[in-house]
Amino acid sequence: MKKSIADLGPLQGKRVIIRVDFNVPLKNGEVQDDYRIRSSIPTIRKVIDQGGRAILISHLGRPKGERDASLSLAPVAARLEDLLQRPVTFVADTIGDEAQKAVTSIIDGEVLVLENLRFDAREKSNDPEFADALAALGDVFVSDAFGTCHRAHASVCGLPARLPSAAGDVILKEIEELSPLLKDPPRPYVMVLGGAKLSTKIPLLKNMLGKVDAILVGGGMAYTLLKAQGRKVGTSRVDDTMIETAQEILEELRNKSREGGTTMILPVDNVCAKGIDDVSGFVVSPGDLPDDRMGLDVGPETLAKFVAVLRKAKTVFWNGPLGVFENPPFHLGTEYIATYLAHRNEITRTIVGGGDSAAAARQLGIADRMAHISTGGGASMEFLEGQSLPGLDALPEK
Ligand code: ADP
Ligand code: MG
């Protein structure tokens, strides 16, 4: 178990640096989705409710190591103030004079947000001097940006090497929910796997092969697997460099399912159209796809097959939309399965990982009926691929 905030001792009067994940989508200076800001609130409250002085640091977007006004954390600080119902101070500085002045003038229970860490290239290069300067701003450190834990950046790995440190609530919950998925959660244990490209899912697929009882595959990646099986996939998005790898995976699965292990279900019918925007010209095609059309969603027969497996499941890990859910009606497969799982949340625990899958779940309004939605896209994927995350390794155990 990682040390938690309680293990840091009394925080009254202490300057507590909290590395949060405020990497939210912005549009014209407005926060588009405040899910990550809301997720950070329990940790912030734990610190300020006992009189700690919260100094929040985060990155936002990819500013290339330079100041970029469109990626300032100012609008995020404003939204945080609304959500917390407490005054939040923002300074447009990260480690300079202004930031140093601000951390000495905040009082017990106050919240301060510093400017985007990545306005300084030394954040990403985990520069020791930059980490020293950050560490000088606080007395203790709480790490809570799970979504950045797969990166050895200064605020993620440099700080815990310099200050007494603990994991915040976001990180503890992620570890608690994701770790069992790598072991032996209540069975049947089913993975629903979709998304754009097979190549980005290979490590995940390989790591999960022996662990889950069934894998239900949809999304763009399914067509590479279908092509590897010798099926006709029309103009679907196929990763031709992955055909051999796909064949190896299919072979491994054949062996596994012969031993009574993992089975895989690929789409048996597909919703296909001339292109991703051809939302009125779609047809549902059983078996092989027409030469001039691409698969954009799983079809109804496939959904029925998926449900026949899911109705027995106790644990489901879902990663990747089953179709182009951004363009209705190609969202229907994803909506159907997500809604089905939401309805059965008392029988089946569903854990959602992956940025687009999480967005789909929230868009569909079923997010609060999932057992857990991981906040870390890339980080949760690497965790479930079985890799160790530098930002977690850097945090002390109890
Ligand atoms: P996640 O972020 O949840 O891991 P991915 O990034 O792997 O998911 O994939 C999400 C993308 O996959 C979405 O933008 C969706 O439109 C796309 N997608 C799903 N099905 C298809 C398909 N049949 N053809 C092309 N793209 C697809
Ligand atoms: Mg994605």
PDB file of C-alpha atoms and ligand atoms in Angstrom, residues 194-196 200-201 219-220 223 237 295-297 319-326 353-357, ligand 1:
ATOM      1  CA  GLY A 194     -12.500  -1.530 -29.383  1.00  0.00           C
ATOM      2  CA  GLY A 195     -10.833   1.645 -30.561  1.00  0.00           C
ATOM      3  CA  ALA A 196      -9.181   2.859 -33.668  1.00  0.00           C
ATOM      4  CA  THR A 200      -1.951   0.598 -29.995  1.00  0.00           C
ATOM      5  CA  LYS A 201      -3.812  -2.275 -28.312  1.00  0.00           C
ATOM      6  CA  GLY A 219     -13.980  -0.889 -33.325  1.00  0.00           C
ATOM      7  CA  GLY A 220     -11.539  -0.234 -36.138  1.00  0.00           C
ATOM      8  CA  TYR A 223     -10.952  -5.263 -39.171  1.00  0.00           C
ATOM      9  CA  ARG A 237      -9.244   0.957 -41.584  1.00  0.00           C
ATOM     10  CA  GLY A 295     -16.894  -0.925 -41.204  1.00  0.00           C
ATOM     11  CA  LEU A 296     -17.885   1.838 -38.807  1.00  0.00           C
ATOM     12  CA  ASP A 297     -19.751  -0.003 -36.078  1.00  0.00           C
ATOM     13  CA  ASN A 319     -11.451  -0.197 -23.440  1.00  0.00           C
ATOM     14  CA  GLY A 320     -12.158   1.416 -26.768  1.00  0.00           C
ATOM     15  CA  PRO A 321     -15.415   2.458 -28.470  1.00  0.00           C
ATOM     16  CA  LEU A 322     -16.987  -0.289 -30.613  1.00  0.00           C
ATOM     17  CA  GLY A 323     -17.634   2.097 -33.473  1.00  0.00           C
ATOM     18  CA  VAL A 324     -17.152   5.672 -34.604  1.00  0.00           C
ATOM     19  CA  PHE A 325     -19.274   6.879 -31.714  1.00  0.00           C
ATOM     20  CA  GLU A 326     -18.588  10.550 -32.498  1.00  0.00           C
ATOM     21  CA  GLY A 353     -10.154   2.605 -19.269  1.00  0.00           C
ATOM     22  CA  GLY A 354      -9.018   4.786 -22.156  1.00  0.00           C
ATOM     23  CA  GLY A 355      -9.653   8.452 -22.885  1.00  0.00           C
ATOM     24  CA  ASP A 356     -12.243   8.031 -25.633  1.00  0.00           C
ATOM     25  CA  SER A 357     -14.095   5.229 -23.859  1.00  0.00           C
TER      26      SER A 357
HETATM   27  P1  ADP B   1      -9.519   4.828 -26.078  1.00  0.00           P
HETATM   28  O1  ADP B   1      -9.071   6.267 -26.045  1.00  0.00           O
HETATM   29  O2  ADP B   1     -10.757   4.596 -25.288  1.00  0.00           O
HETATM   30  O3  ADP B   1      -8.406   3.881 -25.728  1.00  0.00           O
HETATM   31  P2  ADP B   1      -9.011   4.647 -28.899  1.00  0.00           P
HETATM   32  O4  ADP B   1      -8.262   5.938 -28.855  1.00  0.00           O
HETATM   33  O5  ADP B   1      -8.250   3.422 -29.114  1.00  0.00           O
HETATM   34  O6  ADP B   1      -9.932   4.511 -27.595  1.00  0.00           O
HETATM   35  O7  ADP B   1     -10.067   4.700 -30.086  1.00  0.00           O
HETATM   36  C1  ADP B   1     -11.073   5.662 -30.159  1.00  0.00           C
HETATM   37  C2  ADP B   1     -11.382   5.997 -31.590  1.00  0.00           C
HETATM   38  O8  ADP B   1     -11.654   4.831 -32.339  1.00  0.00           O
HETATM   39  C3  ADP B   1     -12.605   6.865 -31.713  1.00  0.00           C
HETATM   40  O9  ADP B   1     -12.217   8.124 -32.203  1.00  0.00           O
HETATM   41  C4  ADP B   1     -13.482   6.121 -32.719  1.00  0.00           C
HETATM   42  O10 ADP B   1     -14.078   6.969 -33.675  1.00  0.00           O
HETATM   43  C5  ADP B   1     -12.491   5.210 -33.397  1.00  0.00           C
HETATM   44  N1  ADP B   1     -13.155   4.055 -34.021  1.00  0.00           N
HETATM   45  C6  ADP B   1     -13.970   3.168 -33.447  1.00  0.00           C
HETATM   46  N2  ADP B   1     -14.430   2.285 -34.350  1.00  0.00           N
HETATM   47  C7  ADP B   1     -13.891   2.622 -35.538  1.00  0.00           C
HETATM   48  C8  ADP B   1     -13.989   2.095 -36.866  1.00  0.00           C
HETATM   49  N3  ADP B   1     -14.745   1.037 -37.139  1.00  0.00           N
HETATM   50  N4  ADP B   1     -13.283   2.718 -37.838  1.00  0.00           N
HETATM   51  C9  ADP B   1     -12.511   3.779 -37.559  1.00  0.00           C
HETATM   52  N5  ADP B   1     -12.378   4.315 -36.336  1.00  0.00           N
HETATM   53  C10 ADP B   1     -13.057   3.751 -35.323  1.00  0.00           C
END
